Coordinates of N, CA, C and O in Angstrom, one line a residue:
X1242 N 102.9 88.6 105.9 CA 104.0 88.4 106.8 C 104.7 89.7 107.1 O 105.0 90.4 106.1
X1243 N 105.0 90.0 108.3 CA 105.7 91.3 108.7 C 107.0 90.8 109.4 O 106.9 90.4 110.6
X1244 N 108.2 91.0 108.8 CA 109.4 90.7 109.5 C 109.6 91.6 110.7 O 109.1 92.7 110.8
X1245 N 110.3 91.1 111.7 CA 110.6 91.9 112.9 C 112.0 92.5 112.9 O 112.9 92.0 112.3
X1246 N 112.1 93.7 113.6 CA 113.4 94.4 113.8 C 114.1 94.7 112.5 O 113.6 95.4 111.7
X1247 N 115.3 94.1 112.3 CA 116.1 94.4 111.1 C 116.1 93.3 110.0 O 117.0 93.3 109.2
X1248 N 115.0 92.6 110.0 CA 114.9 91.5 109.0 C 114.1 92.0 107.8 O 113.3 92.9 107.9
X1249 N 114.5 91.5 106.6 CA 113.9 91.9 105.3 C 113.5 90.6 104.6 O 114.3 89.7 104.5
X1250 N 112.3 90.6 104.0 CA 111.8 89.5 103.2 C 112.0 89.9 101.7 O 111.5 90.9 101.3
X1251 N 112.8 89.1 101.0 CA 113.2 89.4 99.6 C 112.7 88.3 98.7 O 112.9 87.1 99.0
X1252 N 112.1 88.7 97.6 CA 111.7 87.8 96.5 C 112.8 87.8 95.5 O 113.0 88.9 94.9
X1253 N 113.6 86.7 95.3 CA 114.7 86.8 94.3 C 114.2 86.8 92.9 O 113.1 86.4 92.6
X1254 N 115.1 87.4 92.0 CA 114.7 87.4 90.6 C 114.8 86.0 90.1 O 115.5 85.1 90.7
X1255 N 114.1 85.7 89.0 CA 114.0 84.3 88.5 C 115.4 83.9 87.9 O 116.1 84.7 87.2
X1256 N 115.8 82.7 88.3 CA 117.1 82.2 87.8 C 117.0 81.7 86.4 O 116.0 81.1 86.0
X1257 N 118.0 82.1 85.6 CA 118.1 81.6 84.2 C 118.7 80.3 84.2 O 119.7 80.1 84.9
X1258 N 118.1 79.3 83.5 CA 118.8 78.0 83.4 C 119.2 77.7 82.0 O 119.5 76.6 81.6
X1259 N 119.3 78.8 81.2 CA 119.8 78.7 79.8 C 120.9 79.7 79.5 O 120.7 80.9 79.9
X1260 N 122.0 79.3 79.0 CA 123.1 80.2 78.7 C 122.7 81.1 77.5 O 121.8 80.7 76.7
X1261 N 123.5 82.1 77.2 CA 123.3 82.9 76.0 C 123.5 82.1 74.7 O 123.0 82.4 73.7
X1262 N 124.3 81.0 74.8 CA 124.5 80.2 73.7 C 123.4 79.2 73.5 O 123.4 78.4 72.5
X1263 N 122.4 79.1 74.4 CA 121.3 78.2 74.2 C 121.3 76.9 74.9 O 120.5 76.0 74.7
X1264 N 122.4 76.7 75.7 CA 122.5 75.5 76.5 C 121.7 75.5 77.8 O 121.8 76.5 78.5
X1265 N 120.9 74.5 78.0 CA 120.1 74.4 79.2 C 121.0 73.8 80.3 O 121.6 72.7 80.1
X1266 N 121.0 74.3 81.5 CA 121.8 73.9 82.6 C 121.0 73.2 83.7 O 119.8 73.6 83.9
X1267 N 121.5 72.2 84.4 CA 120.8 71.7 85.5 C 120.7 72.7 86.7 O 121.5 73.6 86.7
X1268 N 119.7 72.5 87.5 CA 119.5 73.4 88.6 C 120.7 73.6 89.5 O 121.0 74.7 89.9
X1269 N 121.6 72.6 89.7 CA 122.7 72.7 90.6 C 123.8 73.6 89.9 O 124.7 74.1 90.6
X1270 N 123.8 73.8 88.6 CA 124.8 74.6 88.0 C 124.5 76.1 88.0 O 125.4 76.9 87.7
X1271 N 123.3 76.4 88.4 CA 122.9 77.8 88.4 C 123.1 78.4 89.9 O 122.6 77.8 90.8
X1272 N 123.8 79.5 90.0 CA 124.0 80.1 91.3 C 122.8 80.7 91.9 O 121.9 81.1 91.2
X1273 N 122.7 80.7 93.2 CA 121.5 81.3 93.9 C 121.5 82.8 93.6 O 122.5 83.5 93.6
X1274 N 120.3 83.3 93.2 CA 120.3 84.7 92.8 C 120.5 85.6 94.1 O 120.2 85.3 95.2
X1275 N 121.2 86.8 93.8 CA 121.5 87.7 94.9 C 120.9 89.1 94.6 O 121.3 90.0 95.3
X1276 N 120.0 89.2 93.6 CA 119.3 90.4 93.4 C 117.8 90.1 93.5 O 117.4 89.0 93.1
X1277 N 117.1 90.9 94.3 CA 115.7 90.7 94.5 C 114.9 91.9 94.9 O 115.5 93.0 95.0
X1278 N 113.6 91.7 95.1 CA 112.8 92.9 95.4 C 112.4 92.7 96.9 O 112.0 91.6 97.3
X1279 N 112.4 93.8 97.6 CA 112.0 93.8 99.0 C 110.5 93.6 99.0 O 109.8 94.5 98.5
X1280 N 110.0 92.6 99.7 CA 108.5 92.4 99.8 C 108.0 93.0 101.1 O 107.0 93.7 101.1
X1281 N 108.8 92.8 102.2 CA 108.4 93.4 103.5 C 109.6 93.6 104.3 O 110.6 92.9 104.1
X1282 N 109.6 94.5 105.3 CA 110.7 94.7 106.1 C 110.2 95.1 107.5 O 109.2 95.7 107.7
X1283 N 111.1 94.8 108.5 CA 110.8 95.2 109.9 C 111.0 96.8 110.0 O 111.3 97.5 109.1
X1284 N 110.8 97.2 111.2 CA 110.9 98.7 111.5 C 112.3 99.1 111.9 O 112.6 100.3 112.0
X1285 N 113.2 98.1 112.0 CA 114.6 98.5 112.4 C 114.6 98.6 113.9 O 113.7 98.2 114.6
X1286 N 115.7 99.1 114.4 CA 115.9 99.3 115.8 C 116.2 100.8 116.1 O 116.5 101.5 115.1
X1287 N 116.3 101.2 117.3 CA 116.7 102.6 117.7 C 118.0 102.9 117.1 O 118.2 104.0 116.6
X1288 N 119.0 102.0 117.2 CA 120.4 102.2 116.8 C 120.6 101.9 115.3 O 121.6 102.3 114.8
X1289 N 119.7 101.2 114.7 CA 119.9 100.8 113.3 C 118.5 100.9 112.6 O 117.8 99.9 112.4
X1290 N 118.1 102.1 112.2 CA 116.9 102.2 111.5 C 116.9 101.6 110.1 O 117.9 101.4 109.5
X1291 N 115.7 101.1 109.6 CA 115.6 100.4 108.3 C 115.9 101.4 107.2 O 115.4 102.5 107.1
X1292 N 116.8 101.0 106.3 CA 117.2 101.8 105.2 C 116.5 101.4 103.8 O 116.7 102.1 102.8
X1293 N 115.8 100.3 103.8 CA 115.1 99.9 102.6 C 113.6 99.8 102.9 O 113.2 99.8 104.0
X1294 N 112.8 99.8 101.8 CA 111.4 99.7 102.0 C 110.8 98.8 100.9 O 111.5 98.5 99.9
X1295 N 109.6 98.3 101.1 CA 109.0 97.4 100.1 C 109.0 98.0 98.7 O 108.8 99.2 98.5
X1296 N 109.4 97.2 97.7 CA 109.5 97.6 96.3 C 110.9 97.9 95.9 O 111.2 98.0 94.7
X1297 N 111.8 98.1 96.8 CA 113.2 98.4 96.5 C 113.9 97.2 95.8 O 113.6 96.0 96.3
X1298 N 114.7 97.4 94.8 CA 115.5 96.3 94.2 C 116.8 96.3 94.9 O 117.5 97.4 94.9
X1299 N 117.2 95.2 95.5 CA 118.5 95.2 96.3 C 119.4 94.1 95.8 O 119.1 93.1 95.2
X1300 N 120.7 94.4 96.2 CA 121.8 93.4 95.9 C 122.2 93.0 97.3 O 122.6 93.8 98.2
X1301 N 122.2 91.6 97.5 CA 122.6 91.1 98.9 C 123.7 90.0 98.7 O 124.0 89.6 97.6
X1302 N 124.2 89.6 99.8 CA 125.2 88.5 99.8 C 124.5 87.2 99.2 O 123.3 87.0 99.5
X1303 N 125.2 86.5 98.4 CA 124.6 85.4 97.6 C 124.0 84.3 98.6 O 123.0 83.7 98.3
X1304 N 124.7 84.0 99.7 CA 124.3 82.9 100.5 C 123.8 83.4 101.9 O 123.8 82.6 102.9
X1305 N 123.3 84.6 102.0 CA 122.8 85.1 103.2 C 121.4 84.7 103.5 O 120.6 84.4 102.6
X1306 N 121.0 84.7 104.7 CA 119.6 84.5 105.1 C 119.1 83.1 105.1 O 119.8 82.2 104.9
X1307 N 117.8 83.0 105.2 CA 117.1 81.7 105.3 C 116.1 81.6 104.1 O 115.3 82.5 103.9
X1308 N 116.1 80.5 103.4 CA 115.1 80.2 102.4 C 113.8 79.9 103.0 O 113.8 79.1 103.9
X1309 N 112.7 80.4 102.4 CA 111.4 80.0 102.9 C 110.4 80.2 101.7 O 110.6 81.0 100.9
X1310 N 109.3 79.4 101.8 CA 108.3 79.6 100.7 C 107.1 80.4 101.3 O 106.6 80.1 102.4
X1311 N 106.7 81.4 100.6 CA 105.6 82.3 101.0 C 104.6 82.2 99.9 O 104.9 82.6 98.8
X1312 N 103.4 81.7 100.2 CA 102.4 81.5 99.2 C 102.9 80.7 98.0 O 102.6 81.0 96.8
X1313 N 103.7 79.7 98.3 CA 104.2 78.8 97.2 C 105.4 79.3 96.4 O 105.9 78.6 95.5
X1314 N 105.9 80.5 96.7 CA 107.0 81.1 96.0 C 108.2 81.2 96.9 O 108.1 81.5 98.1
X1315 N 109.4 81.0 96.3 CA 110.7 81.1 97.1 C 111.0 82.5 97.5 O 110.9 83.5 96.7
X1316 N 111.3 82.7 98.8 CA 111.8 84.0 99.3 C 113.0 83.8 100.2 O 113.2 82.7 100.6
X1317 N 113.6 84.9 100.6 CA 114.7 84.8 101.5 C 114.5 85.8 102.6 O 114.1 87.0 102.4
X1318 N 114.7 85.4 103.9 CA 114.6 86.3 105.0 C 116.0 86.6 105.4 O 116.8 85.7 105.8
X1319 N 116.5 87.9 105.3 CA 117.8 88.2 105.6 C 117.9 89.4 106.6 O 116.9 90.1 106.8
X1320 N 119.0 89.6 107.2 CA 119.2 90.8 108.0 C 119.5 92.0 107.1 O 120.2 91.8 106.1
X1321 N 119.1 93.2 107.5 CA 119.3 94.4 106.7 C 120.8 94.7 106.5 O 121.2 95.2 105.4
X1322 N 121.7 94.3 107.4 CA 123.1 94.6 107.2 C 123.8 93.6 106.1 O 124.9 93.8 105.8
X1323 N 123.0 92.7 105.6 CA 123.5 91.8 104.5 C 123.2 92.4 103.2 O 123.5 91.8 102.1
X1324 N 122.4 93.5 103.1 CA 122.1 94.1 101.9 C 123.3 95.1 101.5 O 123.6 95.9 102.3
X1325 N 123.8 94.9 100.3 CA 125.0 95.7 99.9 C 124.6 97.0 99.2 O 125.3 97.9 99.3
X1326 N 123.5 97.0 98.5 CA 123.1 98.2 97.7 C 121.6 98.1 97.3 O 121.0 97.1 97.2
X1327 N 121.1 99.3 97.1 CA 119.7 99.5 96.5 C 120.0 99.9 95.1 O 120.7 100.8 94.8
X1328 N 119.4 99.1 94.1 CA 119.7 99.4 92.7 C 118.5 100.2 92.1 O 117.4 100.1 92.5
X1329 N 118.8 100.9 91.1 CA 117.8 101.7 90.3 C 117.0 100.7 89.5 O 115.8 100.9 89.3
X1330 N 117.7 99.7 88.9 CA 117.0 98.7 88.1 C 117.8 97.4 88.2 O 119.0 97.5 88.4
X1331 N 117.2 96.2 88.0 CA 117.9 95.0 88.2 C 119.0 94.7 87.1 O 119.8 93.8 87.3
X1332 N 119.0 95.4 86.0 CA 119.9 95.3 85.0 C 121.1 96.2 85.1 O 122.0 96.2 84.3
X1333 N 121.2 96.9 86.2 CA 122.3 97.9 86.5 C 123.6 97.1 86.7 O 124.6 97.6 86.4
X1334 N 123.5 95.9 87.3 CA 124.7 95.2 87.7 C 124.6 93.9 86.9 O 123.6 93.2 86.9
X1335 N 125.8 93.5 86.3 CA 125.9 92.2 85.7 C 126.6 91.2 86.6 O 127.7 91.5 87.1
X1336 N 126.0 90.1 86.9 CA 126.6 89.1 87.8 C 126.7 87.8 87.1 O 125.9 87.4 86.2
X1337 N 127.7 87.0 87.5 CA 127.9 85.7 86.9 C 126.9 84.7 87.5 O 126.8 84.5 88.7
X1338 N 126.0 84.2 86.7 CA 124.9 83.4 87.2 C 125.2 81.9 87.2 O 124.5 81.1 87.8
X1339 N 126.3 81.5 86.4 CA 126.5 80.1 86.3 C 127.9 79.7 86.9 O 128.8 80.5 87.0
X1340 N 128.0 78.5 87.4 CA 129.2 78.0 88.0 C 130.0 77.2 87.0 O 129.5 76.7 86.0

């Protein structure tokens, strides 16, 4: 799959359903992941060139984009302007995963 223009296909990191205390949580109690790996991206536009590339670990808005399954795995198609940062590694930022 090749996204068009300023769209980016992101594979989110796996959601944890267990707290550090060992309690298992239902799926609805776990927030949607907002850190993922860029799988594919469009070429950008003349006025807005693409700033990420496949393999980049990114931080994006939690509820941005569209959920879709690619080869049976969950992915998100988002616009490049919804990406807030490119991370050096996914443990660089600590986020609240549970509601």
